Tab-separated table of C-alpha atoms and ligand atoms in Angstrom:
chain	number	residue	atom	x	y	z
W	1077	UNK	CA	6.860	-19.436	11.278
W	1078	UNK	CA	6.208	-16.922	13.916
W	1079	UNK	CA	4.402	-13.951	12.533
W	1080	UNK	CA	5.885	-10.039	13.907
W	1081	UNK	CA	4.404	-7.665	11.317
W	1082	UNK	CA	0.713	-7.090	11.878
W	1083	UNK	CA	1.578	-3.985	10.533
W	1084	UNK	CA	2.169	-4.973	7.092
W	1085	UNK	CA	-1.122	-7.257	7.039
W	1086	UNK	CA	-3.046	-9.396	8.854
W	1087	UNK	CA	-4.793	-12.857	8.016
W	1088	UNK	CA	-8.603	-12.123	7.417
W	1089	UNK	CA	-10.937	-13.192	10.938
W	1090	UNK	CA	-12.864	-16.076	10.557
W	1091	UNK	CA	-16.121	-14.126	11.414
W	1092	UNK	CA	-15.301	-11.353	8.675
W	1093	UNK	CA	-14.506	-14.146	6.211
W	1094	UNK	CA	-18.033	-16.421	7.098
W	1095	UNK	CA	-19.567	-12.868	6.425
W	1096	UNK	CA	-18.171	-12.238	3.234
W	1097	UNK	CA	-18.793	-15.402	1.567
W	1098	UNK	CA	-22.177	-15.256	0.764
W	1099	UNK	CA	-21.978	-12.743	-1.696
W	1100	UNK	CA	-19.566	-14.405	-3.733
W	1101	UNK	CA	-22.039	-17.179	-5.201
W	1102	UNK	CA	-25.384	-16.742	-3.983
W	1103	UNK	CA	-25.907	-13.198	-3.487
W	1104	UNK	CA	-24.006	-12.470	-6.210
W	1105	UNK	CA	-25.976	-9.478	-7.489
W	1106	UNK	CA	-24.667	-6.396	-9.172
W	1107	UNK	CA	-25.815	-3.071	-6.458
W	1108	UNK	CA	-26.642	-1.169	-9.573
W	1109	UNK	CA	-29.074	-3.528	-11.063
W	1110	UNK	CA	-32.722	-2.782	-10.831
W	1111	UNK	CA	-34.076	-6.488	-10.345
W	1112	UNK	CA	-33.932	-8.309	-6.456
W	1113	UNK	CA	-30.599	-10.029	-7.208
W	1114	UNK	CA	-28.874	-6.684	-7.542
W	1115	UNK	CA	-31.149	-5.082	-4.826
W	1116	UNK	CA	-29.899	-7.580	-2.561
W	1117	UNK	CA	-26.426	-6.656	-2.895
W	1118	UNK	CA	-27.365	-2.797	-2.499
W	1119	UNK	CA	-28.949	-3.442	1.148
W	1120	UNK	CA	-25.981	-5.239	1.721
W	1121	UNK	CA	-23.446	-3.392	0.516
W	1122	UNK	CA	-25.690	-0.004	2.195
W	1123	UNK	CA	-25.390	-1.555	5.318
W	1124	UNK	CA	-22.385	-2.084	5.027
W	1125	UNK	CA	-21.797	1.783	4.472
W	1126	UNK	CA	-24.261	1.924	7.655
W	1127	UNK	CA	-21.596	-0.278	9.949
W	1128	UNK	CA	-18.970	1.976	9.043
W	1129	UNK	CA	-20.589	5.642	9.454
W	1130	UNK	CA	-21.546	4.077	13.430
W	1131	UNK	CA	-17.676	3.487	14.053
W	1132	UNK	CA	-16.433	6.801	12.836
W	1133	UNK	CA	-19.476	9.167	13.995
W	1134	UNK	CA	-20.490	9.744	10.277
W	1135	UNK	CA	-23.148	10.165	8.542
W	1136	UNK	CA	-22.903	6.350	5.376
W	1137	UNK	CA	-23.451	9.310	2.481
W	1138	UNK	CA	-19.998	10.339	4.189
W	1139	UNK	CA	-18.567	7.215	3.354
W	1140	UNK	CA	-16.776	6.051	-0.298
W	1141	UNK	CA	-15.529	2.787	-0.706
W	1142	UNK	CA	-12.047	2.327	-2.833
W	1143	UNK	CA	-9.754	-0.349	-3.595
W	1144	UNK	CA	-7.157	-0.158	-0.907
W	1145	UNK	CA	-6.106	2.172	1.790
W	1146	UNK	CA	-3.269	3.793	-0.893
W	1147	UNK	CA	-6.048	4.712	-3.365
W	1148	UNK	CA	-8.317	6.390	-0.802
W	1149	UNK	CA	-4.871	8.375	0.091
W	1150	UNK	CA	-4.865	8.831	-3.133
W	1151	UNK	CA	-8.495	10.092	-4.063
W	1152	UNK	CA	-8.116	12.582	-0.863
W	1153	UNK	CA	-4.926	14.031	-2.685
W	1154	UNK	CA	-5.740	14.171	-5.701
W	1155	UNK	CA	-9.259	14.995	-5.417
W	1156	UNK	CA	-9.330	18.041	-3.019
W	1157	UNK	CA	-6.187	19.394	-4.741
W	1158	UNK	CA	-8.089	18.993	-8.397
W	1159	UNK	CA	-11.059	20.415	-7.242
W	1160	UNK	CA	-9.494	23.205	-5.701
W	1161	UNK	CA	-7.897	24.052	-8.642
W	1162	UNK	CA	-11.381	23.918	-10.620
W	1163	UNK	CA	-12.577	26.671	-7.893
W	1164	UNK	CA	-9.323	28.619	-8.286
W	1165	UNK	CA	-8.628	28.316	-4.857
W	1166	UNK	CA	-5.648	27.287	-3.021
W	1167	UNK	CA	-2.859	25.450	-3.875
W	1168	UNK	CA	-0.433	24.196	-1.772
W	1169	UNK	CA	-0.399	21.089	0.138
W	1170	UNK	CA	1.070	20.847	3.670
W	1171	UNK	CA	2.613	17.014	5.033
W	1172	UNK	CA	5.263	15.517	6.146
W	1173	UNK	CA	8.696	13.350	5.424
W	1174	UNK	CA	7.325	10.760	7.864
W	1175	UNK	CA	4.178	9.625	5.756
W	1176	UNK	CA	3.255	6.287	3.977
W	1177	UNK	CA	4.319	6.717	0.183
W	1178	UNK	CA	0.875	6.659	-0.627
W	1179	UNK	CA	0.544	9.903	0.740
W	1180	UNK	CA	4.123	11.783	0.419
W	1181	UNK	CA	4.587	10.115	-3.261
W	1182	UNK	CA	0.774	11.163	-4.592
W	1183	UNK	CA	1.942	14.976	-2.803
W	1184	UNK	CA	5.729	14.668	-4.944
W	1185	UNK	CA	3.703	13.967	-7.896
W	1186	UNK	CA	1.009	16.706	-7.435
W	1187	UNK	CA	4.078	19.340	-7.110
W	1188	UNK	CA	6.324	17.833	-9.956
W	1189	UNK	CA	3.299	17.165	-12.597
W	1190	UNK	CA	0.501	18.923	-11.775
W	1191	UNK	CA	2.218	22.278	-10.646
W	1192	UNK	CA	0.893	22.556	-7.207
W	1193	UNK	CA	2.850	23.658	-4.133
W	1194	UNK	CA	4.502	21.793	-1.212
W	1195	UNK	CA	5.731	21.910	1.783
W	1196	UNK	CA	7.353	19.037	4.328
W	1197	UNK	CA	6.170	20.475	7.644
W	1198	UNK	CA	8.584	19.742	11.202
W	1199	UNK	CA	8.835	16.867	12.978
W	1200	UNK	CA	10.185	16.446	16.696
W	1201	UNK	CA	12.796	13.469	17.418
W	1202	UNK	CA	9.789	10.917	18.100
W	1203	UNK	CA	8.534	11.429	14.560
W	1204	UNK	CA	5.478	13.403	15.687
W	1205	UNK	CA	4.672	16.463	13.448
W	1206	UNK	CA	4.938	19.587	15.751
W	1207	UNK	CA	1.352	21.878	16.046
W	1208	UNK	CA	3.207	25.147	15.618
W	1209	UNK	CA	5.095	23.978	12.486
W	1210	UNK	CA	1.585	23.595	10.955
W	1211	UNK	CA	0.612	27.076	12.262
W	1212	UNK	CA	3.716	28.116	10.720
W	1213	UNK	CA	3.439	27.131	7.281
W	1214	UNK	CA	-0.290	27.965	6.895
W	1215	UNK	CA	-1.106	30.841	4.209
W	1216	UNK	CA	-3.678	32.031	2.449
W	1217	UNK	CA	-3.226	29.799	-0.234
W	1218	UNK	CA	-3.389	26.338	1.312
W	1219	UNK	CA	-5.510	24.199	-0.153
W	1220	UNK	CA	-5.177	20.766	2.153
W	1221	UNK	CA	-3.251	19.292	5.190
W	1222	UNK	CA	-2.441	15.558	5.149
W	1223	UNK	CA	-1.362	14.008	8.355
W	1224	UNK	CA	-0.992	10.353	9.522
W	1225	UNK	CA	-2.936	9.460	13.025
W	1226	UNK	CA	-0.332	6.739	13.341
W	1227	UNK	CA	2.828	5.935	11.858
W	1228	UNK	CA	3.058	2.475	10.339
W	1229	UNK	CA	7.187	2.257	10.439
W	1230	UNK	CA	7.589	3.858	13.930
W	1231	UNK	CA	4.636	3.091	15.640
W	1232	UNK	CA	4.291	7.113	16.636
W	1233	UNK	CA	0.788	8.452	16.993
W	1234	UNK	CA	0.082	12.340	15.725
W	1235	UNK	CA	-1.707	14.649	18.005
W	1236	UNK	CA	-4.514	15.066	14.777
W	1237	UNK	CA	-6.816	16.433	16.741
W	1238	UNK	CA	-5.001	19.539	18.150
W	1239	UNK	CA	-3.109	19.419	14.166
W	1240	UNK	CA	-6.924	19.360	12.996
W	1241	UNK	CA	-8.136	22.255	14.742
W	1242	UNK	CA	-5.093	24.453	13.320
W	1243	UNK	CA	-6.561	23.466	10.275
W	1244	UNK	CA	-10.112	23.987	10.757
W	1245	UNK	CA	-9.268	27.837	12.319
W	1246	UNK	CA	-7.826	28.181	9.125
W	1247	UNK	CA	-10.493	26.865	6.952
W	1248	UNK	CA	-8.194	24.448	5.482
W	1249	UNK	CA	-9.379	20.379	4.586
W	1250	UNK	CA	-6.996	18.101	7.076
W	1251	UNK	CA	-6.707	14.501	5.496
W	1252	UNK	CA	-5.376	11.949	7.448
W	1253	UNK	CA	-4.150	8.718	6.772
W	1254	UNK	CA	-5.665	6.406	9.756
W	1255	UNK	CA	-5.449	3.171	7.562
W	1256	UNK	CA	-2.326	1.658	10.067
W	1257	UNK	CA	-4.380	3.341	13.605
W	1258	UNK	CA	-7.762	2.058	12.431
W	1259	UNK	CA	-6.793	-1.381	14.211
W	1260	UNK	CA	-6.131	0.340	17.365
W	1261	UNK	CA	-7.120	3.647	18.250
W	1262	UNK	CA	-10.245	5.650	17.649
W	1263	UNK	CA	-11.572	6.628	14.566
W	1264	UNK	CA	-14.143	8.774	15.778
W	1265	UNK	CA	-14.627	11.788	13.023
W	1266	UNK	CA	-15.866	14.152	15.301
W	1267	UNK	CA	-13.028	13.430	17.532
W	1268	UNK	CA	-10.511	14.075	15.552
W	1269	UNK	CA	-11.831	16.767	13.938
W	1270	UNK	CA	-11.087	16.001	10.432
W	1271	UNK	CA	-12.674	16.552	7.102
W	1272	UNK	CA	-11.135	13.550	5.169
W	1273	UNK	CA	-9.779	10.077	6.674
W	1274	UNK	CA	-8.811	6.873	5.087
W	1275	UNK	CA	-9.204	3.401	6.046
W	1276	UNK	CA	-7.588	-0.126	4.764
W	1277	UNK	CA	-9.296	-3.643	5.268
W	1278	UNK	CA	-6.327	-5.862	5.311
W	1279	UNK	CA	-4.589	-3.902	8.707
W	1280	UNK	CA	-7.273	-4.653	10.806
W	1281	UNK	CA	-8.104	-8.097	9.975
W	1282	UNK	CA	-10.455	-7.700	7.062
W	1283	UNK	CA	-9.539	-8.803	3.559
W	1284	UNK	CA	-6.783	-6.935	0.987
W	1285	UNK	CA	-8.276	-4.660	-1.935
W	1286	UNK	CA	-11.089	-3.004	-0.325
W	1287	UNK	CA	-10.409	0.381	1.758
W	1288	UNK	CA	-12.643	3.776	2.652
W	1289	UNK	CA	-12.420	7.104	2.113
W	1290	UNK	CA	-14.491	9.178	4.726
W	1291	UNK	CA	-15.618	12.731	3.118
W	1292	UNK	CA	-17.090	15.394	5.187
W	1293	UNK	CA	-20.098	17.032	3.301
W	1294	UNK	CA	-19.390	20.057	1.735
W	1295	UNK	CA	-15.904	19.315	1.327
W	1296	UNK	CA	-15.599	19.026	-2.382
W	1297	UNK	CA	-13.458	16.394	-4.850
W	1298	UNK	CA	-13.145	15.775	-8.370
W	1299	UNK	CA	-13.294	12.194	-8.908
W	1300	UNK	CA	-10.160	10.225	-9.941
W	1301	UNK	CA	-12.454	7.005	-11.264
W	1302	UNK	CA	-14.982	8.201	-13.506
W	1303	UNK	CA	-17.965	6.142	-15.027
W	1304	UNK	CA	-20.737	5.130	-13.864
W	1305	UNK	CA	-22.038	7.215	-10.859
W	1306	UNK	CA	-21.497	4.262	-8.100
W	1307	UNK	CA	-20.425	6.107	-4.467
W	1308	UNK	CA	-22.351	9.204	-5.005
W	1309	UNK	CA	-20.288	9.593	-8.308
W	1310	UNK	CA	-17.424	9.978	-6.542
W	1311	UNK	CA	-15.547	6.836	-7.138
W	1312	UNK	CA	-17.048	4.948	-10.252
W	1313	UNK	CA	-16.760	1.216	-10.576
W	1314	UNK	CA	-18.723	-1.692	-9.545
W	1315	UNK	CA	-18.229	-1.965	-5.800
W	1316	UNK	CA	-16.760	-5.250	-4.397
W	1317	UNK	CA	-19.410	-6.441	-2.513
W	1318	UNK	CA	-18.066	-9.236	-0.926
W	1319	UNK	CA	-14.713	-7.412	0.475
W	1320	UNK	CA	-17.029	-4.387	1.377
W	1321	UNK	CA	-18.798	-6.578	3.820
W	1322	UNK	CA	-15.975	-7.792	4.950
W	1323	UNK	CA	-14.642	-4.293	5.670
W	1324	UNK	CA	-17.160	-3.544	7.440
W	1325	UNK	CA	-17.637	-6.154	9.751
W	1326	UNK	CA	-13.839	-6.022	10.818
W	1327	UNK	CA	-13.731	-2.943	11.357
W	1328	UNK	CA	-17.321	-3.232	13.473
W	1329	UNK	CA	-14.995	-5.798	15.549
W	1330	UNK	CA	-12.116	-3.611	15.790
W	1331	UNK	CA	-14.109	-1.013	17.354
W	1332	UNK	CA	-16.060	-3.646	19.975
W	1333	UNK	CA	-12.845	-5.411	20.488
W	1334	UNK	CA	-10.470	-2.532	20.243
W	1335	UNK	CA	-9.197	-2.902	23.992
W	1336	UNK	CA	-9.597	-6.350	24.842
W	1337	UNK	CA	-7.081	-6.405	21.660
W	1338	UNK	CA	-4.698	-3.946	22.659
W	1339	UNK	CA	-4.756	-5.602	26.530
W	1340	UNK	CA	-3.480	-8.880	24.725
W	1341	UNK	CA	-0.437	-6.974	22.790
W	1342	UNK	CA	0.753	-4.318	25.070
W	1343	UNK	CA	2.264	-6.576	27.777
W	1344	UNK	CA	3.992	-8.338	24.628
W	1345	UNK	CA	5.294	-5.030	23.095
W	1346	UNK	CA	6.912	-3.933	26.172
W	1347	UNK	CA	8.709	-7.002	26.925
W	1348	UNK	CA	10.202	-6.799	23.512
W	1349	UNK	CA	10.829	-3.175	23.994
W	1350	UNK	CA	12.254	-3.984	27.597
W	1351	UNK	CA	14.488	-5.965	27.098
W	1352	UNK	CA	15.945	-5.241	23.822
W	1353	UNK	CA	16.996	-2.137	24.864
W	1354	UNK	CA	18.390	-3.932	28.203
W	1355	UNK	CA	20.192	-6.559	26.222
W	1356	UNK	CA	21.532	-5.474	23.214
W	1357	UNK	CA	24.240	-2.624	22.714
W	1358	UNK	CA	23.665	-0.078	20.472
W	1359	UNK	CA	20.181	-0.217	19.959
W	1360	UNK	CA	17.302	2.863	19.709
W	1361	UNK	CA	14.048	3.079	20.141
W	1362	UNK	CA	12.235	4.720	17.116
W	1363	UNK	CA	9.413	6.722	17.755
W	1364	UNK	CA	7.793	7.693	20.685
W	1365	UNK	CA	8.179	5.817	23.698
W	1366	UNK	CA	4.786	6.256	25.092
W	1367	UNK	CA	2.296	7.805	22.260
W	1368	UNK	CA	2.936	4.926	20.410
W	1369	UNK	CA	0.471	1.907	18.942
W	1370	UNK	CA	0.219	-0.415	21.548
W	1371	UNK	CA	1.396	-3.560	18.902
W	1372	UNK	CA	4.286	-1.650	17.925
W	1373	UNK	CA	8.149	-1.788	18.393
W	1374	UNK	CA	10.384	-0.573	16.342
W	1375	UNK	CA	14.666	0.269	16.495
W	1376	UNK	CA	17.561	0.637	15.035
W	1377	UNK	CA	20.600	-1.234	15.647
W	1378	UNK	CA	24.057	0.212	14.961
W	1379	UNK	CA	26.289	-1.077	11.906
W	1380	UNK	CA	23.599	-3.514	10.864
W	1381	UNK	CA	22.573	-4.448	7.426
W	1382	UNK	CA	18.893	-4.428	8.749
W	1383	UNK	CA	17.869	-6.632	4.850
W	1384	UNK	CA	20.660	-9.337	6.541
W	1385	UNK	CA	19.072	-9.223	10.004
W	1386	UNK	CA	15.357	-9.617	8.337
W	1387	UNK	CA	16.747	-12.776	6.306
W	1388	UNK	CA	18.046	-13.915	9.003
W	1389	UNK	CA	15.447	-13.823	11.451
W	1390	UNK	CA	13.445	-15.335	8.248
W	1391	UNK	CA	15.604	-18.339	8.219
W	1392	UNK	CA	15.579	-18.579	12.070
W	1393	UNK	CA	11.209	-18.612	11.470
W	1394	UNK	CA	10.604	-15.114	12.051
W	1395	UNK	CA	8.657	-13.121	9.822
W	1396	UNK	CA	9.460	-9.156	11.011
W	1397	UNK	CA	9.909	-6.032	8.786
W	1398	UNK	CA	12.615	-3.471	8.858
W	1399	UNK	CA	9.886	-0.838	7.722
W	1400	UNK	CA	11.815	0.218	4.649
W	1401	UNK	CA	10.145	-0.521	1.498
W	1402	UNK	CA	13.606	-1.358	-0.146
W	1403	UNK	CA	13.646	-5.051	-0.030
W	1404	UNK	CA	17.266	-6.288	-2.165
W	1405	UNK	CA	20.335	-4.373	-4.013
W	1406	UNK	CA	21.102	-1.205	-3.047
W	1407	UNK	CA	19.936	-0.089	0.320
W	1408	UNK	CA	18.836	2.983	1.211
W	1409	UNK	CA	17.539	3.669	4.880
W	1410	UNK	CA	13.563	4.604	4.947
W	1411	UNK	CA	12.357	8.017	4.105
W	1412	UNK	CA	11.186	8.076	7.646
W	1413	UNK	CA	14.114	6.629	9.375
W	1414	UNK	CA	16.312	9.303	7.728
W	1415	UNK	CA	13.630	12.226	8.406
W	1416	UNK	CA	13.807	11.378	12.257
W	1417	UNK	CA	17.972	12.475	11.628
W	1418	UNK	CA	19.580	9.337	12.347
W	1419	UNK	CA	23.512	9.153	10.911
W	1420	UNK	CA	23.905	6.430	7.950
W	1421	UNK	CA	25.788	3.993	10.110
W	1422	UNK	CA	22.330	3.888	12.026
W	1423	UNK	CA	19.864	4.321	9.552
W	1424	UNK	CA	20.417	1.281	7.541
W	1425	UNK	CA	19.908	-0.897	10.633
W	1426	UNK	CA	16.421	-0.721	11.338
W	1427	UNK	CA	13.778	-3.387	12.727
W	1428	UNK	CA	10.000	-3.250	13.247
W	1429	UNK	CA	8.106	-6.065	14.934
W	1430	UNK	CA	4.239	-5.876	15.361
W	1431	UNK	CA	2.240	-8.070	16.896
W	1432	UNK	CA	-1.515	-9.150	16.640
W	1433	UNK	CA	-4.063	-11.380	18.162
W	1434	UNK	CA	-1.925	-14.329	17.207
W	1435	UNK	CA	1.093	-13.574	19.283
W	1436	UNK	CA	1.841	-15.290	22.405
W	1437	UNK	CA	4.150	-14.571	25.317
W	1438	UNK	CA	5.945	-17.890	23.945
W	1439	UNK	CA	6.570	-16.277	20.435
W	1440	UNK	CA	7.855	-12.959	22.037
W	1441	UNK	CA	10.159	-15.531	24.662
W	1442	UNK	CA	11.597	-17.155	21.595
W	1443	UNK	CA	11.821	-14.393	19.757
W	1444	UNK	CA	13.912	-12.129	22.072
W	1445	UNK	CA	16.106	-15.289	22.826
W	1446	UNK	CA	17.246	-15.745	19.000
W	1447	UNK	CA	17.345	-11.719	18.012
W	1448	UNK	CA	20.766	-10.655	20.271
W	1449	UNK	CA	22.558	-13.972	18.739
W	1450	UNK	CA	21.698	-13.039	15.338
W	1451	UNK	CA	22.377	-8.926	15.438
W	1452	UNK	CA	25.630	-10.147	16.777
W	1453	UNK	CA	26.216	-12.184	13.949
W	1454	UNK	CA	25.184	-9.435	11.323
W	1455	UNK	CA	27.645	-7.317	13.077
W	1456	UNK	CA	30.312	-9.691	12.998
W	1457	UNK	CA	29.682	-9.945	9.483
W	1458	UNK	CA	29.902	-6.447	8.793
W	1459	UNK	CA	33.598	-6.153	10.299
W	1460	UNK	CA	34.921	-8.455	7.982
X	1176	PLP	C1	-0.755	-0.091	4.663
X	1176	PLP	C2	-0.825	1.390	4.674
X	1176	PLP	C3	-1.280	2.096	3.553
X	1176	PLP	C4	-1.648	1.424	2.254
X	1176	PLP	O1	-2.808	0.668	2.362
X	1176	PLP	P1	-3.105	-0.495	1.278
X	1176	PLP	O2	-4.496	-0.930	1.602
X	1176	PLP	O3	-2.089	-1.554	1.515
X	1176	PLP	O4	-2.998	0.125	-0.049
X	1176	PLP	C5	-1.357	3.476	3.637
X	1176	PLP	N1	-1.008	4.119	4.763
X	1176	PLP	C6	-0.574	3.476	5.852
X	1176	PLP	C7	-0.211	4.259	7.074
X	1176	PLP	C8	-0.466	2.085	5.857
X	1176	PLP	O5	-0.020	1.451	6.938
């Protein structure tokens, strides 16, 4: 099997995993307990916190570990938008179409059940949100603005730093959603400019179940785990030592690594890019061509069943993505595929390959080799 979708995980390094393992039997400790066993697993699990305020510019009180990269979406949603509610302040939440479900669903839900306002702000043709449309839709009754550095479907990257500062001017919290970028661009908090950012383990080759939420102080949240007061009473729970460690050290090596890494994949992506678009008719490019993740290609192919393609290229020994999160029955093209305007006939046929420090010019060879026999195939399917 050749694996083509880094972006929907990525096996754990060995390094993060010979770091990790200690505190699963022998430093087993509880970071709440008073005695040295549990001490132990506090210094760890504190510097831990430490490793991770040095790669985004933070200060580790700055820093709450969750469960995965959708609930620290989720605690950034839900948390500023509660607690701006319990200071009467504003309520309406600014994002866009072209955001992971963990972000656009937790907004739909905040409108629909919890009576707060929303609005879907513009996006250009490359799936970037546009700075004025944010200037645009700003009142005096926003609350929050949640914005993805990078897209994981289209490979796009936001320009959150200039989308930041709209928000900042305005004294409105900007969230955004860097758990797909982490592996590749800079997290830097300062940077960027934002007040909330959220992280995932498993995209940047650290283990599944354990993400971040990065808080900037003064910016307030009412807890969505309550309990016991682990992570500054902000998200109770026993904290997963084991996976936090292992967080933290991969994304310490994604930051010392981060361009040795994307040296190794951008030739690759290109190639694929290349010469699919050379070789195959009716093919697009989704997303931007150049402000794009540098493991990231993505299209859509004309009168394609893009589930057919994906078996397909399964059965051939080709594990790729189409990016839509329907995966059998009825198909309906991506949230984010449609939001970029594309015509049914287009949307459905959509393909997203990612690649990683596993992939090889020889996988990318072989790859682009068997994809134009089998999108031929799907199409001839489709005519009968
Ligand atoms: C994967 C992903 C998530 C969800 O993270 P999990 O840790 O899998 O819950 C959220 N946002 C983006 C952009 C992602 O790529």
């Amino acid at each position: 099997m050749i694996y083509l979708d880094y972006a929907a995980t990525t096996p754990v390094d060995r390094r993060v995993l010979d770091a990790m393992l200690p505190y699963f039997r022998e430093n087993y400790g509880n970071p709440s307990s008073v005695h040295r066993l549990g001490q132990k697993a506090e210094t760890a699990l504190e510097a831990a916190r430490e490793k991770v305020a040095a790669v985004l510019h933070c200060k580790a009180e700055e820093i709450i570990f969750t469960s995965c990269g959708t609930e620290s979406d989720n605690l950034a949603l839900r948390g500023t938008m509660m607690a701006s509610r319990k200071a009467s302040s504003g309520t309406w939440i600014l994002t866009a179409k072209t955001e992971h479900h963990a972000v656009s669903k937790t907004a739909e839900q905040l409108e629909k059940e919890y009576g707060f306002q929303l609005e879907w702000l513009d996006i250009n043709e490359h799936g970037a949100v546009k700075p004025e449309s944010l200037s645009k839709a700003i009142c005096s009754d926003t609350a929050l603005t949640s914005l993805m550095l990078a897209n994981n479907e289209i490979g796009t990257i936001n320009p959150i730093a200039d989308l930041a500062n709209i928000a900042k001017a305005n004294n409105i919290l900007f969230h955004t959603d860097a758990v797909q970028a982490a592996a590749y661009l800079d997290v830097n908090v300062e940077k960027l400019g934002v007040d909330l950012m959220s992280l995932g383990g498993h995209k940047f080759y650290g283990p599944k179940g354990v993400g971040a939420l990065y808080v900037r102080k003064g910016a307030k949240l009412l807890p969505h785990m309550t309990g016991g007061g682990q992570e500054n009473s902000q998200r109770a729970g026993t904290q997963n030592v084991p996976y936090i460690v292992g967080f933290a050290e991969a994304l310490h090596l994604a930051m010392e690594e981060r361009e040795a890494r994307a040296a190794h994949v951008i030739p690759l992506r290109d190639r694929i890019i290349g010469q699919v678009l050379e070789t195959i008719p009716d093919v697009q490019l989704t997303g931007h061509p150049e402000h794009r993740l540098p493991n990231h290609a993505s299209f859509v192919f004309k009168d394609v069943d893009g589930n057919l393609l994906l078996q397909m290229l399964d059965s051939a020994g080709f594990a790729c993505s189409s990016g839509s999160a329907c995966k059998t029955g009825n198909p309906e093209p991506s949230e984010v595929i449609t939001a970029l305007g594309y015509s049914h006939d287009w949307a459905l046929g959509s393909l997203r390959i990612t690649l990683g420090t596993d992939s090889t010019p020889e996988h990318v060879d072989s790859f682009l080799k068997t994809l134009p026999v089998l999108v031929e195939k799907v199409r001839n399917l489709n005519q009968r």
